[in-house]
Short mmCIF file of C-alpha atoms and ligand atoms in Angstrom, two decimals:
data_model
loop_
_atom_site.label_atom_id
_atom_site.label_comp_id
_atom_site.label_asym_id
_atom_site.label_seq_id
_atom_site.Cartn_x
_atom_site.Cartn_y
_atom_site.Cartn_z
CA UNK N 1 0.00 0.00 0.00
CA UNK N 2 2.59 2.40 -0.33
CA UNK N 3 1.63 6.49 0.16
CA UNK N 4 -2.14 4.87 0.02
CA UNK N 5 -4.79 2.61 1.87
CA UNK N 6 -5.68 2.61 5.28
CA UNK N 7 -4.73 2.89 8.69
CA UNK N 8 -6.21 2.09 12.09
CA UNK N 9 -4.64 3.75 15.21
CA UNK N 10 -5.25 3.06 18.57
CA UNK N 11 -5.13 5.00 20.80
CA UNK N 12 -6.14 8.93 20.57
CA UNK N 13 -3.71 10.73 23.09
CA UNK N 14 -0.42 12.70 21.72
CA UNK N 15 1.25 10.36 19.59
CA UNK N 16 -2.19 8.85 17.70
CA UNK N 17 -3.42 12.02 16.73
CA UNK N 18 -0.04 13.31 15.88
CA UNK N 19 0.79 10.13 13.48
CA UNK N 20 -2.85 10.74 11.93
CA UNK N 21 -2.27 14.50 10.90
CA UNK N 22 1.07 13.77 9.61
CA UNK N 23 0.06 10.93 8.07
CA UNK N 24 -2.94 13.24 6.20
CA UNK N 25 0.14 16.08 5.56
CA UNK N 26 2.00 13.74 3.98
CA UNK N 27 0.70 10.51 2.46
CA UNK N 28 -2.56 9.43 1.24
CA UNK N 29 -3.46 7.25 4.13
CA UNK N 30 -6.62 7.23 5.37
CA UNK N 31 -6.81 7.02 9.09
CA UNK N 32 -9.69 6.16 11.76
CA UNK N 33 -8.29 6.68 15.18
CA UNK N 34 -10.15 4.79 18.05
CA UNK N 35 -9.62 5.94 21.43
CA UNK N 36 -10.42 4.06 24.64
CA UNK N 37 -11.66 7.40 26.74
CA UNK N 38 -15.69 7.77 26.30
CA UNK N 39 -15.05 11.50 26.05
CA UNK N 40 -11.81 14.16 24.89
CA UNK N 41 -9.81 15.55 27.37
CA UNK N 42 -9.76 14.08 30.19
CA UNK N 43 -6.91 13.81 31.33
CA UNK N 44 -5.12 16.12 34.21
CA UNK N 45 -1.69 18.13 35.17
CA UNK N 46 0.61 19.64 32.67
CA UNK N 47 3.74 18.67 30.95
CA UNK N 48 6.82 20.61 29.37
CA UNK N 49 7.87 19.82 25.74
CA UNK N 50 11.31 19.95 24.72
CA UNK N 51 12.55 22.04 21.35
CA UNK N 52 13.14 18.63 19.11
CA UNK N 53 9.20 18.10 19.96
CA UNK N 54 7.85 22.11 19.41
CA UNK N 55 9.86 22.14 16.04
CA UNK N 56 7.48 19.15 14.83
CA UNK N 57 4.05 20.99 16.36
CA UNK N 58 5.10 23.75 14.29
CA UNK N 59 4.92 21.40 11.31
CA UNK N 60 1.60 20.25 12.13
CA UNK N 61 0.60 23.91 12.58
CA UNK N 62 -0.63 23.80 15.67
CA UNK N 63 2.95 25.65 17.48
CA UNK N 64 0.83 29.06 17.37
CA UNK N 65 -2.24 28.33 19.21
CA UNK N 66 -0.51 25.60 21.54
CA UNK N 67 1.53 29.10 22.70
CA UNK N 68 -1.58 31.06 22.85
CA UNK N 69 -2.28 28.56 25.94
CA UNK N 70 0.98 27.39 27.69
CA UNK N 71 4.11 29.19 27.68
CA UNK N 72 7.51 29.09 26.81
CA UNK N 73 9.36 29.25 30.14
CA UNK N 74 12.50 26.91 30.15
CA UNK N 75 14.77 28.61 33.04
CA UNK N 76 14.93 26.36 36.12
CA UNK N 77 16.24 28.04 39.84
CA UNK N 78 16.99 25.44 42.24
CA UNK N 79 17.18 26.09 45.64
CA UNK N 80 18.69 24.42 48.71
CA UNK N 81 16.96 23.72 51.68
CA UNK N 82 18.19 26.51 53.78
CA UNK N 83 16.08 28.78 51.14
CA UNK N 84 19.69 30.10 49.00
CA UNK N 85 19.61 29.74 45.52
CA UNK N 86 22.02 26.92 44.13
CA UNK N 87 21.56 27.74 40.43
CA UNK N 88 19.59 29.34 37.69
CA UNK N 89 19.63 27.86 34.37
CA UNK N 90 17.62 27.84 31.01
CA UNK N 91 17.47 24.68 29.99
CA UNK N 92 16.40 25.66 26.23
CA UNK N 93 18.49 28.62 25.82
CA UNK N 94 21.36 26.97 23.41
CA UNK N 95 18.77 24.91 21.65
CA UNK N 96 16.47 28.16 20.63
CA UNK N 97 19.48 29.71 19.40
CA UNK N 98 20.32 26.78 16.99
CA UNK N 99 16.87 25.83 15.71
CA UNK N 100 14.65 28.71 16.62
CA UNK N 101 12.55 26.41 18.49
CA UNK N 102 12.34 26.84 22.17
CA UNK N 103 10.79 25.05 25.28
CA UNK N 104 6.85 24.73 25.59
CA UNK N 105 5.00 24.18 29.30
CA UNK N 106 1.20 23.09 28.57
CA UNK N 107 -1.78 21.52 30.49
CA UNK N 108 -2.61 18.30 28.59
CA UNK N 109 -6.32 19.30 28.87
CA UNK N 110 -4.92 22.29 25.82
CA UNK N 111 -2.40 20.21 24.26
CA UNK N 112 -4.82 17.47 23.60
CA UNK N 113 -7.74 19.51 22.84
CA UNK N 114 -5.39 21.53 20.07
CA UNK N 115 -4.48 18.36 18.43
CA UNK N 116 -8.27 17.13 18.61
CA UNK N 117 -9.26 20.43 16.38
CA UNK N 118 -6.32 19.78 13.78
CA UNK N 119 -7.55 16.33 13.76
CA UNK N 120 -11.34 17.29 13.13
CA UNK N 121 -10.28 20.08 10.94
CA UNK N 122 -8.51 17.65 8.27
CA UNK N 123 -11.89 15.62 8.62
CA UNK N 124 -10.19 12.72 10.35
CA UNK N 125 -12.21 10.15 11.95
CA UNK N 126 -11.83 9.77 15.38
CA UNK N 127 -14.39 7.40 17.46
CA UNK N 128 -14.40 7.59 21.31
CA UNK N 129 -15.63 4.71 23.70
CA UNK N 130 -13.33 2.04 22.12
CA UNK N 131 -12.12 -0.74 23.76
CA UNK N 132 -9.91 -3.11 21.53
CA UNK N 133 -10.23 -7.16 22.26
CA UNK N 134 -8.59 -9.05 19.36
CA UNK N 135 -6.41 -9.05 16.38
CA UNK N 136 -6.88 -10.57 13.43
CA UNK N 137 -3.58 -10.31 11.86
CA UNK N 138 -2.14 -12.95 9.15
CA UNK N 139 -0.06 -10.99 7.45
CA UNK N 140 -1.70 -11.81 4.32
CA UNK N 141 -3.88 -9.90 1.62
CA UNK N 142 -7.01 -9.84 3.91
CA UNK N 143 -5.03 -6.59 5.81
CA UNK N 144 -5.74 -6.46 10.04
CA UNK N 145 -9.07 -6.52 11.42
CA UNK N 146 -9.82 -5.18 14.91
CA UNK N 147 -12.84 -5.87 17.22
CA UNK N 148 -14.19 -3.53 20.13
CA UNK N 149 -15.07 -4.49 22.94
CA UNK N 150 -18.94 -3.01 21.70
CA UNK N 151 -19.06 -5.57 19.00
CA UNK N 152 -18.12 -3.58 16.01
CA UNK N 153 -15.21 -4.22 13.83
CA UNK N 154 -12.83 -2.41 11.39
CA UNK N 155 -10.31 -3.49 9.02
CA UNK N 156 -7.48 -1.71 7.02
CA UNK N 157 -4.25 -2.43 5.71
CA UNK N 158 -2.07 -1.13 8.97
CA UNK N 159 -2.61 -0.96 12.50
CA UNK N 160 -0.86 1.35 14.78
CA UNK N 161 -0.46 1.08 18.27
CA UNK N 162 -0.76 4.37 19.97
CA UNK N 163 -2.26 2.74 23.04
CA UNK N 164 0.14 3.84 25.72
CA UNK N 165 2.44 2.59 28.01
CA UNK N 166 -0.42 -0.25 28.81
CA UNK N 167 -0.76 -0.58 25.16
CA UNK N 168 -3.14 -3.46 23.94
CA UNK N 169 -2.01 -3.90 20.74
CA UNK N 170 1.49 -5.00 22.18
CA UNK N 171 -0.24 -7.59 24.33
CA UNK N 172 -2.50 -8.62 22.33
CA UNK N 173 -0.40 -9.22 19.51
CA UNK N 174 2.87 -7.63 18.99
CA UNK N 175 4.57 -8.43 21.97
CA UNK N 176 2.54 -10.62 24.81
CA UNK N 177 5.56 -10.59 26.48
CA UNK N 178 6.33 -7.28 27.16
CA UNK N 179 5.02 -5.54 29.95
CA UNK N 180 5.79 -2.27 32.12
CA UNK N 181 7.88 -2.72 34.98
CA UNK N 182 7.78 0.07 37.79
CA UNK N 183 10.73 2.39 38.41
CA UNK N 184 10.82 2.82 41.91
CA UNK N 185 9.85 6.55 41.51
CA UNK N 186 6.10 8.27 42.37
CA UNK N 187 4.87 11.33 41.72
CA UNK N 188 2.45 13.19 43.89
CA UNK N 189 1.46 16.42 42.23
CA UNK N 190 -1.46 18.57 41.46
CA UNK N 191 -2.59 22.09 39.87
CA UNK N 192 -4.37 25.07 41.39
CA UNK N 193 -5.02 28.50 40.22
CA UNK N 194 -2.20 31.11 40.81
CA UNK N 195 -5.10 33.74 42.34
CA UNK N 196 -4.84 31.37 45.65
CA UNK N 197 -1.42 32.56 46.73
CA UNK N 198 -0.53 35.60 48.23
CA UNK N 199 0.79 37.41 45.25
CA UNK N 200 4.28 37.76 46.88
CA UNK N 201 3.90 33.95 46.59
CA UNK N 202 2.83 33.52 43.11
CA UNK N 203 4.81 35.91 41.31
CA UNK N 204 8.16 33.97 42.32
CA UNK N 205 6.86 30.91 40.64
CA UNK N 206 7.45 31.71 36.71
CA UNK N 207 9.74 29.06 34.92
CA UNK N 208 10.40 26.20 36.93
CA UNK N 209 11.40 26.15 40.57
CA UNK N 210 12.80 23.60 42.60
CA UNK N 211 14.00 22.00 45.85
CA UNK N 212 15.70 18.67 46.53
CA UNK N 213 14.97 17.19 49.65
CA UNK N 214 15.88 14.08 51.54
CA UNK N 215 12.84 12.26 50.33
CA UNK N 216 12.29 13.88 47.17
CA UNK N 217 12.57 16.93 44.60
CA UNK N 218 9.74 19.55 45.19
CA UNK N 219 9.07 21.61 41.82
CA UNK N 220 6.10 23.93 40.47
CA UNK N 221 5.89 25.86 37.81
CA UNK N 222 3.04 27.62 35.65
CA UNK N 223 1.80 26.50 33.16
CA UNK N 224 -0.37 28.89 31.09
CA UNK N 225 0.11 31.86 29.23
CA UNK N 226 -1.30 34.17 31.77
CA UNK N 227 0.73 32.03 34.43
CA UNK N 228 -2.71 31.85 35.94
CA UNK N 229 -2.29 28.35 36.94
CA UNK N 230 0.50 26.07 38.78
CA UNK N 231 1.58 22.70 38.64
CA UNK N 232 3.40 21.62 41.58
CA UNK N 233 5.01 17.98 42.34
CA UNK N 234 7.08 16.02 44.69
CA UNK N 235 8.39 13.24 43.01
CA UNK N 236 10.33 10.63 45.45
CA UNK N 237 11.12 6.83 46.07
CA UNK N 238 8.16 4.97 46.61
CA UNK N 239 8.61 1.15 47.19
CA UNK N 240 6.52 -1.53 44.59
CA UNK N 241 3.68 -2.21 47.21
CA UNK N 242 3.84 -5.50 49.01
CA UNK N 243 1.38 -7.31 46.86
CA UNK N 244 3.71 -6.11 43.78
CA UNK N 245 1.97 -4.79 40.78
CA UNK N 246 -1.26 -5.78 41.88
CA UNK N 247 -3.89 -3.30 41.46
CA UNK N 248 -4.88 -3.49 44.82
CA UNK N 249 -2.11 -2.62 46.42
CA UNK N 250 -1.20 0.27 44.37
CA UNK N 251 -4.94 1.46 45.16
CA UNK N 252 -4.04 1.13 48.85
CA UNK N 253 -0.98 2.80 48.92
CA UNK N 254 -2.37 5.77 46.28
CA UNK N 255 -5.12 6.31 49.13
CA UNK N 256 -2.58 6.79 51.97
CA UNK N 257 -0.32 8.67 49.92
CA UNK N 258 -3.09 11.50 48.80
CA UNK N 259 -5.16 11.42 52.19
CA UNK N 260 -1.80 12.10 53.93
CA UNK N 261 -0.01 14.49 51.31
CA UNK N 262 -0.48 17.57 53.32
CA UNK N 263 0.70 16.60 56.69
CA UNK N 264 3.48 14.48 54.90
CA UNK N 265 5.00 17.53 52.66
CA UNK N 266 4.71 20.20 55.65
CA UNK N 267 6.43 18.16 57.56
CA UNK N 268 9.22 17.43 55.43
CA UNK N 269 9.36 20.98 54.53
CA UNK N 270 8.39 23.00 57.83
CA UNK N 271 12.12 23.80 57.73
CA UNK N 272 12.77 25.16 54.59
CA UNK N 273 14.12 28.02 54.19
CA UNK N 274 13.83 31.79 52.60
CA UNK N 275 10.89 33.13 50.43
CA UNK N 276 10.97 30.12 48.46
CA UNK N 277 10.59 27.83 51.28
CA UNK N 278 7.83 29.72 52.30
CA UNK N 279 5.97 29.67 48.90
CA UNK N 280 6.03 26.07 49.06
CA UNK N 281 4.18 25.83 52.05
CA UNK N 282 1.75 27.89 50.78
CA UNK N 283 1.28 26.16 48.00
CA UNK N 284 0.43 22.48 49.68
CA UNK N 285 -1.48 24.37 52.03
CA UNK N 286 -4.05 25.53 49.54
CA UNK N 287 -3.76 22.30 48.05
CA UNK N 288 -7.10 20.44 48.11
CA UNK N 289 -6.79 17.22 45.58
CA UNK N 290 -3.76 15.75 44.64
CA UNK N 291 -3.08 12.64 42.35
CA UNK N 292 -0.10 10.46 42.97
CA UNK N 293 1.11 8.79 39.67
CA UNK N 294 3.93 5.80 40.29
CA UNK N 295 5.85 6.00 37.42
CA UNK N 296 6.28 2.93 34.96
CA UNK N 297 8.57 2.20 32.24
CA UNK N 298 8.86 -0.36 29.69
CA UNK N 299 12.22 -2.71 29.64
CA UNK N 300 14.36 -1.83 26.65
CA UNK N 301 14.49 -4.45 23.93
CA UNK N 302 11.05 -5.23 23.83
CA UNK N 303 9.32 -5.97 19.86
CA UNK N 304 7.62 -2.97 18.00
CA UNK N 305 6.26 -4.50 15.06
CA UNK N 306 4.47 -7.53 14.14
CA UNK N 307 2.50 -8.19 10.48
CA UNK N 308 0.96 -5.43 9.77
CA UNK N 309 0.96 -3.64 13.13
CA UNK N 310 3.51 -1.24 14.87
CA UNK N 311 3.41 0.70 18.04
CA UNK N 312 3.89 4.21 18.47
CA UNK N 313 5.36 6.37 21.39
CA UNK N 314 4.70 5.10 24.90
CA UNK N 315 3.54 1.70 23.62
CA UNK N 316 6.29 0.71 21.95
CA UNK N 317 8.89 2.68 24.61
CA UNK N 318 7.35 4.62 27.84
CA UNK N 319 10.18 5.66 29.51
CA UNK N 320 9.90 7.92 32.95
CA UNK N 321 9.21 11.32 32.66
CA UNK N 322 12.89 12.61 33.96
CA UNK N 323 14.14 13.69 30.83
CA UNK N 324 10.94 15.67 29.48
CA UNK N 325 10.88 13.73 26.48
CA UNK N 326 7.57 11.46 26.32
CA UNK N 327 5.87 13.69 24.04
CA UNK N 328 8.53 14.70 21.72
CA UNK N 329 9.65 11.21 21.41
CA UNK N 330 5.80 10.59 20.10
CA UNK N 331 5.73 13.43 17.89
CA UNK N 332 9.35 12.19 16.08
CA UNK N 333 7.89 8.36 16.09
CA UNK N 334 4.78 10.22 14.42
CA UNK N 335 7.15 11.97 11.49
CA UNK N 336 9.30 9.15 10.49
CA UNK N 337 6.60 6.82 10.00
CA UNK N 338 4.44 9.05 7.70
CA UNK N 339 8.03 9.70 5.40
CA UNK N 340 8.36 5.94 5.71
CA UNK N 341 4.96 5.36 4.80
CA UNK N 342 4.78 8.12 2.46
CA UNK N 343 7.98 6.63 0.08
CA UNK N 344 5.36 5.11 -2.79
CA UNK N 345 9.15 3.25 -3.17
CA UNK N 346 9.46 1.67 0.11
CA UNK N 347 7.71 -1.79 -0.01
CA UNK N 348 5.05 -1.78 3.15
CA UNK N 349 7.13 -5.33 4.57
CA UNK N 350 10.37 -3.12 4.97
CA UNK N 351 8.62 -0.07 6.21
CA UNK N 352 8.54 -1.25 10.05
CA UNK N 353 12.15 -2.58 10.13
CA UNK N 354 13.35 0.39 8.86
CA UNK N 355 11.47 2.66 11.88
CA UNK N 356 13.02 0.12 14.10
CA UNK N 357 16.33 0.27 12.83
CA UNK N 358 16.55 4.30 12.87
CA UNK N 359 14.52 5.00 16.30
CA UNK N 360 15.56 2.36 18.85
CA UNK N 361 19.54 3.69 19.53
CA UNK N 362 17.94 7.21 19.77
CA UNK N 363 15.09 6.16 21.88
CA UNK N 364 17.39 3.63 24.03
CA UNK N 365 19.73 6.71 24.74
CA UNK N 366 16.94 9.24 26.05
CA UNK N 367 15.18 6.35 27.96
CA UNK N 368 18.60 5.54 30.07
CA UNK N 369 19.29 9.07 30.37
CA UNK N 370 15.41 9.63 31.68
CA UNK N 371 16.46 7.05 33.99
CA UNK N 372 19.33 8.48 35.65
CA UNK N 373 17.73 11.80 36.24
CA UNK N 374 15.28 10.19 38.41
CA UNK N 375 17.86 8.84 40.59
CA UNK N 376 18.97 12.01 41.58
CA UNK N 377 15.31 12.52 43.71
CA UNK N 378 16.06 8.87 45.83
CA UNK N 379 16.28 9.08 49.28
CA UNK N 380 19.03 10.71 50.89
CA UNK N 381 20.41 10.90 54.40
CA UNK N 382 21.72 15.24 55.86
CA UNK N 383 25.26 14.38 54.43
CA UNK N 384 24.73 12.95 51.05
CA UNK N 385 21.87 15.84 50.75
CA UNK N 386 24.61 18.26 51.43
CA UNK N 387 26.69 16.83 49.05
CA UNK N 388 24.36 17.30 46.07
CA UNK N 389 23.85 20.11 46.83
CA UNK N 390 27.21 21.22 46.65
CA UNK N 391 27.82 19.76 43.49
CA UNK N 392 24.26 21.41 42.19
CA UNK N 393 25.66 24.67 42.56
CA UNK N 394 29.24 23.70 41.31
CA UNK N 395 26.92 22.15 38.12
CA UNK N 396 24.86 25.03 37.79
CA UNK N 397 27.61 27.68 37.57
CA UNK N 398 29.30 25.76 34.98
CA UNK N 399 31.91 25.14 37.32
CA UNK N 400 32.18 21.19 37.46
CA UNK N 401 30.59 18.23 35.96
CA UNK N 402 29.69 15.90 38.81
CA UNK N 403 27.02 14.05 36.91
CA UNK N 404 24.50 15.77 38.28
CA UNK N 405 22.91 18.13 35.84
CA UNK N 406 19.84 15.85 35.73
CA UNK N 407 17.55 18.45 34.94
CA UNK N 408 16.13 16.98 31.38
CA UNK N 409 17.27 16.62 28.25
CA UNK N 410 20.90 17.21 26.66
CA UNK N 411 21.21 19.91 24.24
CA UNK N 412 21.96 17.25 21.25
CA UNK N 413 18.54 15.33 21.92
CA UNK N 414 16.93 18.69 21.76
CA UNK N 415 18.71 19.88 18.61
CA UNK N 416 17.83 17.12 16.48
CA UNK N 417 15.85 17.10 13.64
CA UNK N 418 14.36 13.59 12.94
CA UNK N 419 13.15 14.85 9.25
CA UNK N 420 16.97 14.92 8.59
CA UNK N 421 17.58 10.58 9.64
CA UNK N 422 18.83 9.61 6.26
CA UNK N 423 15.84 7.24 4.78
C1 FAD U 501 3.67 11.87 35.83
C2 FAD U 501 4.07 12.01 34.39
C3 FAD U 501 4.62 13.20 33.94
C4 FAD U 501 5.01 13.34 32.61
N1 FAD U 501 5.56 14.52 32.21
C5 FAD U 501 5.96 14.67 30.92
C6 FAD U 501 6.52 15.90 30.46
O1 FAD U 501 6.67 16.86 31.22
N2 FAD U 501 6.90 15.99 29.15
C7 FAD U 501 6.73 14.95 28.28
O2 FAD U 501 7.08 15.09 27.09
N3 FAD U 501 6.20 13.78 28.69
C8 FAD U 501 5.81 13.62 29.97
N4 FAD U 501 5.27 12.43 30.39
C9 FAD U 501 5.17 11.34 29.40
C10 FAD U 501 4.02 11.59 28.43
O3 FAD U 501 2.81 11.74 29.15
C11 FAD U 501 3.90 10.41 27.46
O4 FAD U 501 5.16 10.10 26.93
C12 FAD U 501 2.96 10.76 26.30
O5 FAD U 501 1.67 11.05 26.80
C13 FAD U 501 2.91 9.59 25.33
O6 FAD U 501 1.87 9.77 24.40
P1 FAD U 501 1.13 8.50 23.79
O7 FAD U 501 0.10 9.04 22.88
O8 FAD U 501 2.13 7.54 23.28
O9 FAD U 501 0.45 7.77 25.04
P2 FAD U 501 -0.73 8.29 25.97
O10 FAD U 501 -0.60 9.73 26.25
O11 FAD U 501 -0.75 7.35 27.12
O12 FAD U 501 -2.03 8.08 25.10
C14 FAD U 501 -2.53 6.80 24.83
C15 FAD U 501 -3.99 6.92 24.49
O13 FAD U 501 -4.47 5.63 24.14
C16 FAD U 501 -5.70 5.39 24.81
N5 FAD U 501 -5.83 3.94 24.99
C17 FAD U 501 -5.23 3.16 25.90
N6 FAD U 501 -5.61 1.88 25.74
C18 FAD U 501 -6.47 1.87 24.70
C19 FAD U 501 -7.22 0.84 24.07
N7 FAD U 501 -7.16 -0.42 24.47
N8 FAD U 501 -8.02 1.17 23.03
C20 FAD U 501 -8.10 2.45 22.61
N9 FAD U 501 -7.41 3.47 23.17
C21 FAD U 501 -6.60 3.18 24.21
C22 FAD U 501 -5.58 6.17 26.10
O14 FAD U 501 -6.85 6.46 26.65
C23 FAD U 501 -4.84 7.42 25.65
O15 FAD U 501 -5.71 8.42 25.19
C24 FAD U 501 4.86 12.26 31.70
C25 FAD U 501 4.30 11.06 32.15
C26 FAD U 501 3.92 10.93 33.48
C27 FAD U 501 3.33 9.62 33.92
#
């Protein structure tokens, strides 16, 4: 089916609708996305999207009103617990300069709602409510069939897993074996309007501000273009519950850790010092609802392709959210597959390989990388705190590379261009 046919994607969060507008820029694919969700945008919190990621909104053309909601703050001030300031730094600075593209901080309520217009806009068709079942994949001339969990069924020529990091196209049929394995690393975190604080308190918090603690890195941020609203998280070691991945336990431990947030974080913060350590009091104190996410990766190595099918961002490579990359890392895996889809060329049975062969080392890298950063918020005893700290501020004034400018991404992952991956 080369440049033509049809595709099914599952899966309607960043990188399905992504993969179907490029797809529509550049090939003459049709797509039908189903999404699991009975309604758009529901999801919470906000994220931050690295320069190799707002380069490729731009190409969809949706850079200009994505701005018009979040902004474009990338400088980061940490501060130590006494309340000095270790470091300021923009993490996007270098990267702007070379590709004109800078940092973008959004609620995912915007981002996805955006994307949904672009998608509607080009007349894609997008059906909400779906749960996928089975596979029907031989390879052959029939194409892939789906089935729904509502009885109906579709068929086309490719399936694409956009299903997320609990993906049911990879265990269903690409890769059964395959499943998420949990970091060691939570995140409690939650939004509230700016207009809460006292404004001495909410005008500090601009770009992103942080605070590494004992047991755990405090950060908030906005994350609008007004910088009406703030995102806040603590993101610490959390052990795997004692019933492991069950469910059930997680469900336990998720209602102790929200019920018991506030008394928990002013505690561990009571204290902290200067303006800043004041400010983050204030903001768990008008805190009402938090959500605690334990983070969840998927091993490296795992399959991506199968048939006729191939999975997309998270499902085919969640990795934790450390190095800011989730998004971007859907967006690329979004591009290459419409140019490798879109080469009339390019037989369909060399297509996947090909993704495979120019995404993994990339992907591999970033994922490792995202690791690491998250190691830097484990547990800590007074000395070892110290110590990073110490070597935060020799980081941060450029001073000294002790491995611990784990902030996000390095300025060659945010430089690079995947349109330019030699086909
Ligand atoms: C706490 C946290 C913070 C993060 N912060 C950032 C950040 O700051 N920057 C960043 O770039 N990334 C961040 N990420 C990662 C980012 O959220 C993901 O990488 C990104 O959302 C991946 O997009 P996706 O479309 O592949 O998957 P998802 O966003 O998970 O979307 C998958 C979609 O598929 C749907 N679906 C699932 N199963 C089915 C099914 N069976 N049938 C149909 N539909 C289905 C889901 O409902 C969902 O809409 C963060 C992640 C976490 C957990």
């Amino acid at each position: 089916m080369p440049g033509t046919g049809k595709a099914i994607i599952i899966g309607g969060g960043p990188a399905g609708l992504a993969t179907a507008l490029r797809l529509q820029q550049k090939t003459k694919i049709r797509c039908t996305i189903y999404e699991l969700r009975p309604q758009p945008t529901t999801l919470g919190g906000a994220i931050g999207i690295v320069p190799n990621g707002t380069r490729l909104l731009d190409r969809l053309g949706v850079h200009e009103q994505l701005l018009s909601r979040g902004n474009s703050r990338s400088d980061i001030t940490l501060h130590s617990m006494q309340g000095s300031v270790l470091g300021k730094s923009d993490m996007a600075r270098n990267a702007k300069e070379k590709t004109g593209y800078g940092y973008m901080r959004i609620k995912r309520t915007d981002l996805q709602d955006v994307l949904l217009e672009a998608v509607r806009r080009e007349g894609i068709s997008i059906h909400f409510d779906k749960r996928l079942t089975a596979i029907d994949d031989k390879d052959d001339e029939d194409g892939v069939k789906v089935v729904f969990a509502d009885g109906t069924v579709d068929k086309a020529d490719i399936l694409l897993g956009c299903d997320g990091i609990h993906s049911a196209v990879r265990h269903l049929h690409v890769d059964p074996s395959q499943s998420p394995e949990y970091s060691g690393m939570s995140t409690l975190g939650s939004m509230i309007p700016a207009a809460t604080l006292p404004e001495s308190v909410s005008s500090q918090i601009r770009g992103m501000n942080a605070t590494l603690t004992q047991q755990g890195m405090f950060f908030a941020t906005t994350c609008t273009a007004s910088d009406d609203e703030i995102m806040w998280g603590f993101s610490k070691e959390v052990a795997l519950p004692a019933s492991g991945d069950a469910r059930d336990g997680w469900e336990v431990r998720r209602k102790e850790e929200v019920e018991g947030f506030k008394t928990t974080l002013l505690d561990l913060l009571k204290n902290a010092g200067g303006e800043w350590g004041s400010a983050m009091r204030h903001i768990v104190e008008k805190t009402s609802v938090v959500g605690f996410y334990p983070l969840y990766k998927l091993p490296l190595g795992g399959t991506w392709f199968r048939g006729r099918c191939l999975l997309l961002g998270d499902a085919a490579h969640a990795m934790p959210p450390h190095a800011g990359q989730g998004v971007a890392m859907a967006l690329e895996d979004a591009f290459l597959i419409a140019r490798l889809l879109g080469d009339v060329n390019r037989p369909r049975s060399e297509v996947f390989g090909k993704f495979d062969m120019i995404r993994r080392p990339r992907v591999d890298e970033i994922s490792i990388r995202a690791g690491k950063n998250g190691s830097i918020r484990r547990n800590t005893g007074p000395w070892a705190l110290w110590l990073k700290e110490v070597g935060i501020r020799l980081v941060m004034s450029g001073a000294w590379g002790l491995g611990l400018d784990r902030w996000g991404s390095e300025e060659k992952h945010m430089v690079y261009d995947v349109e330019e991956e030699a086909l």
